PDB file of C-alpha atoms in Angstrom:
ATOM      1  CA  UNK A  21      50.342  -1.772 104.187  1.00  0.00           C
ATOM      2  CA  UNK A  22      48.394  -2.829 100.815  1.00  0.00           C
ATOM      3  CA  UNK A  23      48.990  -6.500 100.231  1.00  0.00           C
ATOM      4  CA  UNK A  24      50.349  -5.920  96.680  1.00  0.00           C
ATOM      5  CA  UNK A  25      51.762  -2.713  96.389  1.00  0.00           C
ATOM      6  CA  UNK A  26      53.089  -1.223  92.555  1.00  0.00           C
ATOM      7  CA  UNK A  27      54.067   2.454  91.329  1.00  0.00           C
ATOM      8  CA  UNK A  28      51.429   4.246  89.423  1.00  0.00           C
ATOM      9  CA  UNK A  29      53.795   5.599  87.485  1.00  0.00           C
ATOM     10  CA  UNK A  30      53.920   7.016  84.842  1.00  0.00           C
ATOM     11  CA  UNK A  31      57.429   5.016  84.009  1.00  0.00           C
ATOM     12  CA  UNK A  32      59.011   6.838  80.658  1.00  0.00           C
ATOM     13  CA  UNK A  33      61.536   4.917  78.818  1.00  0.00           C
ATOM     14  CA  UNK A  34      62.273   5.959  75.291  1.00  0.00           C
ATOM     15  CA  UNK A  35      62.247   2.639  72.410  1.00  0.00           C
ATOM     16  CA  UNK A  36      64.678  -0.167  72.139  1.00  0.00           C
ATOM     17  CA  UNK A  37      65.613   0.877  76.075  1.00  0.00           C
ATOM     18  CA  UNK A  38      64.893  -1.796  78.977  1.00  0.00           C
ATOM     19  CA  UNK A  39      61.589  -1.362  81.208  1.00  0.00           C
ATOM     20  CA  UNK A  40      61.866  -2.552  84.612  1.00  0.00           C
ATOM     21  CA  UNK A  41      58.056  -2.648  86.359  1.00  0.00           C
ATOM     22  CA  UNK A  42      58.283  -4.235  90.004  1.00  0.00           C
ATOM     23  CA  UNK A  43      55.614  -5.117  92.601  1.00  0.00           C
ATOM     24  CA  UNK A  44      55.762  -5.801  96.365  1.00  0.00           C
ATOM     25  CA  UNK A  45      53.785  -8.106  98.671  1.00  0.00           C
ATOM     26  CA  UNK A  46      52.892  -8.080 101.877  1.00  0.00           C
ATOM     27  CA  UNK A  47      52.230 -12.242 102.743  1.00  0.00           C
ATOM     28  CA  UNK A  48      55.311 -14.022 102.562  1.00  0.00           C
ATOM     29  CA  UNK A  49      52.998 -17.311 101.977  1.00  0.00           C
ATOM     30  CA  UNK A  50      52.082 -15.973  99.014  1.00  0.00           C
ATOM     31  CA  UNK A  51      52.169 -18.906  96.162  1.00  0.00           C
ATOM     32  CA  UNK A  52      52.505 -17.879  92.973  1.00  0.00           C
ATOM     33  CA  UNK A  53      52.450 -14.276  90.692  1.00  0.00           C
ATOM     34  CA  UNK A  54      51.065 -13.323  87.818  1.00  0.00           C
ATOM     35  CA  UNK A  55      51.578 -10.048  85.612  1.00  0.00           C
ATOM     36  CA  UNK A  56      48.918  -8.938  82.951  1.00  0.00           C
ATOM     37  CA  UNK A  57      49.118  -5.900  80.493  1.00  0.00           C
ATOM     38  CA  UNK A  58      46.327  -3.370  80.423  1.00  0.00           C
ATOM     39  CA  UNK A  59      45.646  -1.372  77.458  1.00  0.00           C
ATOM     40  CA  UNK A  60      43.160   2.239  77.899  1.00  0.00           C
ATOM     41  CA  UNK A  61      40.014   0.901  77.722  1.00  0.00           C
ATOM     42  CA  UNK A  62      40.441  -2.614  77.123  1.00  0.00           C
ATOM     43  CA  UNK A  63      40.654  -5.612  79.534  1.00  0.00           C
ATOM     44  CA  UNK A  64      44.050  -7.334  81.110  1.00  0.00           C
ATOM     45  CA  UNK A  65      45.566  -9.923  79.371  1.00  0.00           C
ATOM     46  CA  UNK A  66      48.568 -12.198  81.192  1.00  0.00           C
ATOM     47  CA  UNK A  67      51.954 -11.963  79.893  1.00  0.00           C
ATOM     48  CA  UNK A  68      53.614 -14.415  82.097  1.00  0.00           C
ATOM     49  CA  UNK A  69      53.423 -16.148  85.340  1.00  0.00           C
ATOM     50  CA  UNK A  70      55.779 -17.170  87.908  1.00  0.00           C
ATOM     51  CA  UNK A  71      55.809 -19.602  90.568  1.00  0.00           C
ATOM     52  CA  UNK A  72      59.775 -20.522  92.118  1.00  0.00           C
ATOM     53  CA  UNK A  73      62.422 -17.961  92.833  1.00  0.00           C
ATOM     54  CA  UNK A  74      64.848 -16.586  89.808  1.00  0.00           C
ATOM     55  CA  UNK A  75      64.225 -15.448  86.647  1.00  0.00           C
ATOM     56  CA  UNK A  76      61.428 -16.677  83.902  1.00  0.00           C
ATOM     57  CA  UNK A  77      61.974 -15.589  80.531  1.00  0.00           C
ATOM     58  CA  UNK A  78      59.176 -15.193  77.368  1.00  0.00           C
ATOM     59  CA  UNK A  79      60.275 -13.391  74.654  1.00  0.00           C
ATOM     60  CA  UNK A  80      61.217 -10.072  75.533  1.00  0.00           C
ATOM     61  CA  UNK A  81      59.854 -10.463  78.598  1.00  0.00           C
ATOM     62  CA  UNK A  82      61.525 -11.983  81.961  1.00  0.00           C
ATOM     63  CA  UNK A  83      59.848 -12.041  85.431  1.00  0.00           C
ATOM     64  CA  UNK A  84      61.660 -12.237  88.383  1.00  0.00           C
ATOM     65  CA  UNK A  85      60.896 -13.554  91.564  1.00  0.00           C
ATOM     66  CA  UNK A  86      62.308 -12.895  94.874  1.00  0.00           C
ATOM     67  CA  UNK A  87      60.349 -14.286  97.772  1.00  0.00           C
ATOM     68  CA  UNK A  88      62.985 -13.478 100.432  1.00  0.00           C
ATOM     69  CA  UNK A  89      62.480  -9.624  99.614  1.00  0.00           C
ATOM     70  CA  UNK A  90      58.702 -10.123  98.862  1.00  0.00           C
ATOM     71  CA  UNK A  91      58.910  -8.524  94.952  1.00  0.00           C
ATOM     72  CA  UNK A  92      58.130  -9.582  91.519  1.00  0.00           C
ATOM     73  CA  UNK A  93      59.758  -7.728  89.039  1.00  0.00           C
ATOM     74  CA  UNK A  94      58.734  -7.566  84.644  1.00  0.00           C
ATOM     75  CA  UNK A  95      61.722  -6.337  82.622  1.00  0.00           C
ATOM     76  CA  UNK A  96      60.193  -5.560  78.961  1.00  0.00           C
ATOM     77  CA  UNK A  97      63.636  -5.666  76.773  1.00  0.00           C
ATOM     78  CA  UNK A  98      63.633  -3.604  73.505  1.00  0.00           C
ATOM     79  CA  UNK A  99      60.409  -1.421  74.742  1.00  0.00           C
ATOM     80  CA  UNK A 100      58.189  -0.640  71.826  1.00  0.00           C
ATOM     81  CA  UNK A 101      55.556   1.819  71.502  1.00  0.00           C
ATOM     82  CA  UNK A 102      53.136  -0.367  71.608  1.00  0.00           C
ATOM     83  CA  UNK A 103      54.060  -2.004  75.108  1.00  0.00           C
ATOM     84  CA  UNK A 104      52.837   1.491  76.862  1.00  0.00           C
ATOM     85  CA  UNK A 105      49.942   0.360  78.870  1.00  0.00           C
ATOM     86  CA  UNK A 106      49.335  -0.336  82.462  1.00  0.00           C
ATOM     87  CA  UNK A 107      50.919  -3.081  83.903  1.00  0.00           C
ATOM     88  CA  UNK A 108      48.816  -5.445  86.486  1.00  0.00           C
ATOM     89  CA  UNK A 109      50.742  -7.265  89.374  1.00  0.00           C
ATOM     90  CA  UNK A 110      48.570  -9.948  90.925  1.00  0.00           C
ATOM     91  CA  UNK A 111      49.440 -12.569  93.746  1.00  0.00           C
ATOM     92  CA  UNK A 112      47.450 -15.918  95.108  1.00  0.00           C
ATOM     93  CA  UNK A 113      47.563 -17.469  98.189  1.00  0.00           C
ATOM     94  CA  UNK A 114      47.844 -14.123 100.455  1.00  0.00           C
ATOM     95  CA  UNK A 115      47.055 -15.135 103.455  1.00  0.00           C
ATOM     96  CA  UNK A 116      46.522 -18.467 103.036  1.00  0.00           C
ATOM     97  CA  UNK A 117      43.441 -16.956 100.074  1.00  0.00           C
ATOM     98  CA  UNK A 118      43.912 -19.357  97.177  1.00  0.00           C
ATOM     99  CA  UNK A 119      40.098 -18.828  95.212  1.00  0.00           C
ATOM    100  CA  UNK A 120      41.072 -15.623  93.741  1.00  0.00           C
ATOM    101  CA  UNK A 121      44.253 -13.139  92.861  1.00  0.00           C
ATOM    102  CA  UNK A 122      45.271  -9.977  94.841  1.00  0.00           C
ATOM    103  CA  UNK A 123      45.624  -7.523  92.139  1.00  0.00           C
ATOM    104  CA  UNK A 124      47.881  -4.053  92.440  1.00  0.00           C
ATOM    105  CA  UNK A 125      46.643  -1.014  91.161  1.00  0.00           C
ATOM    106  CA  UNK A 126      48.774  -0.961  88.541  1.00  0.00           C
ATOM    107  CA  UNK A 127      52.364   0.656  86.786  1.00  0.00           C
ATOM    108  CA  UNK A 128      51.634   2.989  83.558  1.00  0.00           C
ATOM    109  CA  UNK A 129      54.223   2.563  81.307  1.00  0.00           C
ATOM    110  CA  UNK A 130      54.604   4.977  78.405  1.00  0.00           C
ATOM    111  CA  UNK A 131      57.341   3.369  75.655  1.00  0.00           C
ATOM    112  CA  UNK A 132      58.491   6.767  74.102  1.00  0.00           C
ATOM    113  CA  UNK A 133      59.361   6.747  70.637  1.00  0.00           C
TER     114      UNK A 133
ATOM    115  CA  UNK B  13      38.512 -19.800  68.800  1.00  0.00           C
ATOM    116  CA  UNK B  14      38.155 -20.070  72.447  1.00  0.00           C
ATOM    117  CA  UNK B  15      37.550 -17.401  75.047  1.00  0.00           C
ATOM    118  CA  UNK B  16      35.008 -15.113  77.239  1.00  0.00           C
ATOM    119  CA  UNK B  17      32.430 -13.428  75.550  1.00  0.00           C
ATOM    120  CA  UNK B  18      30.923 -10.411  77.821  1.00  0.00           C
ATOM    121  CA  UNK B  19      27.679  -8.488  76.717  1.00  0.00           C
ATOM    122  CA  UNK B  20      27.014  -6.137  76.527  1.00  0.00           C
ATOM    123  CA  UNK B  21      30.028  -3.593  76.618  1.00  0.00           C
ATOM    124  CA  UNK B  22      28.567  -0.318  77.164  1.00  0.00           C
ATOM    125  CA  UNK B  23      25.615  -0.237  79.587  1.00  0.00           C
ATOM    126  CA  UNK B  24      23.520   2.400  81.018  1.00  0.00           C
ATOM    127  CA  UNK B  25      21.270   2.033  84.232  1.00  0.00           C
ATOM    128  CA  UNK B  26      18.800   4.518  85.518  1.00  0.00           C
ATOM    129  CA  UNK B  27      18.183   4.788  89.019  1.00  0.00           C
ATOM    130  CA  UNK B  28      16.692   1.575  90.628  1.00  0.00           C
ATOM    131  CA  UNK B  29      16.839  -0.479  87.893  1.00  0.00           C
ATOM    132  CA  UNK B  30      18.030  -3.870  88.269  1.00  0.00           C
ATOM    133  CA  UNK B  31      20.781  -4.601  84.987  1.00  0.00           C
ATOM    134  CA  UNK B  32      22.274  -8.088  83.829  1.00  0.00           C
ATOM    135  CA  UNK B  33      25.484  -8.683  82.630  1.00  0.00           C
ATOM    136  CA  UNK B  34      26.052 -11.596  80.954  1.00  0.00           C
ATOM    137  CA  UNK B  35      29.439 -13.780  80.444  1.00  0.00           C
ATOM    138  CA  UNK B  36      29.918 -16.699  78.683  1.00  0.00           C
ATOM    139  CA  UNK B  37      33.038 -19.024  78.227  1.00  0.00           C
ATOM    140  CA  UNK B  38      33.517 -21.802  75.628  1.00  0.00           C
ATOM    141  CA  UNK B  39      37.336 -23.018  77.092  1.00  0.00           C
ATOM    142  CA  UNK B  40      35.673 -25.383  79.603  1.00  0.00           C
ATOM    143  CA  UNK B  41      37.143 -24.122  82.624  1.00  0.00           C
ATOM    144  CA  UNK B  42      35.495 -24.673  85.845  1.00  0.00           C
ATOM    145  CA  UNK B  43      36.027 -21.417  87.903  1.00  0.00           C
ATOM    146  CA  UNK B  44      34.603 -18.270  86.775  1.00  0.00           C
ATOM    147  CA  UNK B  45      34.427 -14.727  88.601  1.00  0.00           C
ATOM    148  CA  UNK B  46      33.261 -11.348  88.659  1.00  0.00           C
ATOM    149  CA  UNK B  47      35.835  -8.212  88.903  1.00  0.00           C
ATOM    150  CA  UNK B  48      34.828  -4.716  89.201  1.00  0.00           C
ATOM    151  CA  UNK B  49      37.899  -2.163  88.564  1.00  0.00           C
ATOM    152  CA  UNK B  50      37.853   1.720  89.447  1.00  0.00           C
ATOM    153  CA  UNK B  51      40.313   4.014  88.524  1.00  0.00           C
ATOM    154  CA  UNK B  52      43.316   4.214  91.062  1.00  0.00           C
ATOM    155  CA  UNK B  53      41.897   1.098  92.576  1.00  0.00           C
ATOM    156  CA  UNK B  54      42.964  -2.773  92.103  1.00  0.00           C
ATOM    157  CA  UNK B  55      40.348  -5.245  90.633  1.00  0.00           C
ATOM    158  CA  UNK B  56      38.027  -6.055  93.360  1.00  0.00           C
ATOM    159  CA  UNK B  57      36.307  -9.525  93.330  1.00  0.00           C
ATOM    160  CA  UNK B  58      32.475  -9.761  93.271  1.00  0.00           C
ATOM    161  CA  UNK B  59      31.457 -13.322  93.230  1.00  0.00           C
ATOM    162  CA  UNK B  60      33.435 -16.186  92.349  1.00  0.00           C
ATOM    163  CA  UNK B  61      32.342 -20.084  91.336  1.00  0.00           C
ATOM    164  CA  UNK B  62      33.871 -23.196  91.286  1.00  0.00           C
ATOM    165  CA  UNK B  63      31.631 -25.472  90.018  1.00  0.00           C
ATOM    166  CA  UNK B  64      28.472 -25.585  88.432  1.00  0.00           C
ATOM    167  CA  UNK B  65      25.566 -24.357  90.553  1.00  0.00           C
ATOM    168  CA  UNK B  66      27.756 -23.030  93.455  1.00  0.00           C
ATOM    169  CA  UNK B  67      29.364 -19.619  93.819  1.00  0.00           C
ATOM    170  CA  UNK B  68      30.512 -17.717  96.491  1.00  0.00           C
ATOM    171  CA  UNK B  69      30.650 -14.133  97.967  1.00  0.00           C
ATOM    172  CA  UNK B  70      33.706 -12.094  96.907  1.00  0.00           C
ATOM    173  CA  UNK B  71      34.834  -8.583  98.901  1.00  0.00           C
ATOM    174  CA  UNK B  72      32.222  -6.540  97.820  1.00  0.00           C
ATOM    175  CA  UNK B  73      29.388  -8.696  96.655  1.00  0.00           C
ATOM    176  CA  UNK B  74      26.804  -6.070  98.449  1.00  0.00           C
ATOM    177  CA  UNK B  75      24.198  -5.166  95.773  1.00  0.00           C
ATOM    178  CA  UNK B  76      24.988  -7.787  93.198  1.00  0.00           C
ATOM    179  CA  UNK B  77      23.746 -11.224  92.563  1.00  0.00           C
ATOM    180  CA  UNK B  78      24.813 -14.094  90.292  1.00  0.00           C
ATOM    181  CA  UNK B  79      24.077 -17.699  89.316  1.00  0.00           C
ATOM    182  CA  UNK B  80      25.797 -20.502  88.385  1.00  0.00           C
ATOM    183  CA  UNK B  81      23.235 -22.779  86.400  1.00  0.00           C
ATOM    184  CA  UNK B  82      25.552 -24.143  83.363  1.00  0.00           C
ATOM    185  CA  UNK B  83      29.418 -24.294  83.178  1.00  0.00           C
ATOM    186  CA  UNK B  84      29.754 -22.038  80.133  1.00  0.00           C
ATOM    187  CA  UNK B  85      27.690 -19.355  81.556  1.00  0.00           C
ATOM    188  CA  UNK B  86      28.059 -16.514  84.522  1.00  0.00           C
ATOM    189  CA  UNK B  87      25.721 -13.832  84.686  1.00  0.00           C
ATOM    190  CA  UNK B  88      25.632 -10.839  86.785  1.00  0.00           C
ATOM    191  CA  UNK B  89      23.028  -8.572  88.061  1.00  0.00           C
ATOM    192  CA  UNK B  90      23.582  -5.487  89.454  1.00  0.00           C
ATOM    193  CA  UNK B  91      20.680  -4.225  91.730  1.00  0.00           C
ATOM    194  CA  UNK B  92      19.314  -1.346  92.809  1.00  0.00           C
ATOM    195  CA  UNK B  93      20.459  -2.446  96.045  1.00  0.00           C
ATOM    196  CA  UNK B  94      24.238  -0.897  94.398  1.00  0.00           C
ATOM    197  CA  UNK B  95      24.627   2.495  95.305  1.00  0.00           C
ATOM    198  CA  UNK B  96      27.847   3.527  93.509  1.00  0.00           C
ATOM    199  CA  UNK B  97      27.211   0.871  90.566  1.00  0.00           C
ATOM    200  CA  UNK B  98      29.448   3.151  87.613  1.00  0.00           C
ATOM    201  CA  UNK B  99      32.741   1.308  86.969  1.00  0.00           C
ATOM    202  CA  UNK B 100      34.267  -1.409  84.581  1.00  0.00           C
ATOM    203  CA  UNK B 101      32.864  -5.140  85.066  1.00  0.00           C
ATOM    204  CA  UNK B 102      35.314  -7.750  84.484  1.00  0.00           C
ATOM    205  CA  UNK B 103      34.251 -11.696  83.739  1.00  0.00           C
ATOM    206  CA  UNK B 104      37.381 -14.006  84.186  1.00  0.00           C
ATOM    207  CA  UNK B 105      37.678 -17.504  83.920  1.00  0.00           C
ATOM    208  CA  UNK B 106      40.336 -20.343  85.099  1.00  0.00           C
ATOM    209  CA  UNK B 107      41.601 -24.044  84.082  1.00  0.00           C
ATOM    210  CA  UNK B 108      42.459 -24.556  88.193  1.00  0.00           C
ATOM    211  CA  UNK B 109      42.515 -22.755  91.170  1.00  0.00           C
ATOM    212  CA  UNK B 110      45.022 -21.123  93.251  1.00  0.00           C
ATOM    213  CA  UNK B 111      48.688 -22.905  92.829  1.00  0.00           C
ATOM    214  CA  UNK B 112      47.229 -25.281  90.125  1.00  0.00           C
ATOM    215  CA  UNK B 113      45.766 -22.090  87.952  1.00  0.00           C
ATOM    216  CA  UNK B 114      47.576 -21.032  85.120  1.00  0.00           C
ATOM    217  CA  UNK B 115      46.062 -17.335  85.434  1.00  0.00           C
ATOM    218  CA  UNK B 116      43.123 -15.743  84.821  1.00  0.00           C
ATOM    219  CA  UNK B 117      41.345 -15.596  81.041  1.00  0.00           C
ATOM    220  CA  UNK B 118      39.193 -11.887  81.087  1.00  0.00           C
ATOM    221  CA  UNK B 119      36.515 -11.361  79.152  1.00  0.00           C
ATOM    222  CA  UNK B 120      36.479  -7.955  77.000  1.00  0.00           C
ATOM    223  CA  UNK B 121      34.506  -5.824  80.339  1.00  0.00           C
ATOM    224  CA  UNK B 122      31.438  -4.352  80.724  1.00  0.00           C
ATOM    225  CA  UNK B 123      31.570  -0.753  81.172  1.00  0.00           C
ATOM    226  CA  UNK B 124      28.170   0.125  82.918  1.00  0.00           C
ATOM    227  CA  UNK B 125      27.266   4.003  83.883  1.00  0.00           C
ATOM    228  CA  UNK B 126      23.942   5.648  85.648  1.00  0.00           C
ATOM    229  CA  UNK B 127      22.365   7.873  84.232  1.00  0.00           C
TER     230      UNK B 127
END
């Protein structure tokens, strides 16, 4: 079992509809979870991060955190074009690991218009 | 404006030549790392540091090398040591570490190919 595990996707929503990206992890110690925003070609950059159980909410985007079940989930409200990219999971403190992230492989979203 | 500047961003490396990357960060964090990313895989860490002349060996830190001799600054070389050395080099930065880190800051990548 992968320690962070994500659909590659592709995930096709068409505009203005809701986009719901999740991520699993294998270390129930894990800490705290981070989700970053890929474009082709360029490097990630964080959208939000989330630490306790429930919901966070920035903008259009909320993260949600459910330790019990072991996923964080990114809902992107009123998907725009320009959101399709691939979206990065990444966890800290997997196994106890807190120097550096665990990173999924990554959900492609493509926002159709 | 702060961030991470990485240099350059294409990169070409014949066979047995040793290449430098450089990255450099003006937002005065103290932890900086290395990240290589192939397609279909997740980022994979290279070297890490904490602190100014100390770093440390990530996963897959066979056939690199780094230093660590200024805060702002976190080179990488790739040697000819690296057998399969073709993918996208990612420079990151952080305020904190683990819990106390407010995510990573990435620099724009290094995408390096031999020829």
């Amino acid at each position: 079992q992968k320690e962070v595990e994500q659909n590659s996707g592709p995930l096709s929503v068409p505009e203005g509809a809701i986009a719901s990206l999740n991520c699993t992890y294998s270390d129930r110690g894990s800490q705290s979870f981070f989700w970053y925003r890929q474009y082709s070609g360029k490097s990630p950059e964080l959208i939000m991060f989330i630490y306790s159980n429930g919901d966070k909410e920035d903008g259009r985007f909320t993260a949600q955190l459910n330790k019990a079940s072991q996923y964080v989930s990114l809902l992107i409200r009123d998907s725009q074009p320009s959101d399709s990219a691939t979206y990065l999971c990444a966890v800290n403190g997997v196994r106890n690991v807190t120097y550096k992230y665990i990173f999924g492989t990554g959900t492609r979203l493509k926002v159709l218009a | 404006d702060g961030g991470i500047t990485q240099s350059p961003k294409y990169l070409f490396r014949k066979e047995g030549q040793n290449v430098t990357l450089s990255c450099e960060q003006n937002l005065n964090h103290d932890a900086m790392y290395w990240y290589r990313q192939d397609p279909g895989q997740g980022l994979r860490l290279i070297y890490y540091s904490q602190i100014v002349n100390d770093f440390q060996k990530g996963d897959i830190a066979e056939g690199y090398s780094v230093s660590r001799e200024k805060k702002e600054s976190f080179p990488l070389t790739v040697t000819s040591a690296q057998k399969n050395p073709t993918a996208f080099y990612l420079c990151a930065s952080s305020y904190g570490q683990g819990y106390f880190s407010n995510g990573y800051t990435f620099g724009s990548g290094t995408r390096l190919t031999v020829v």
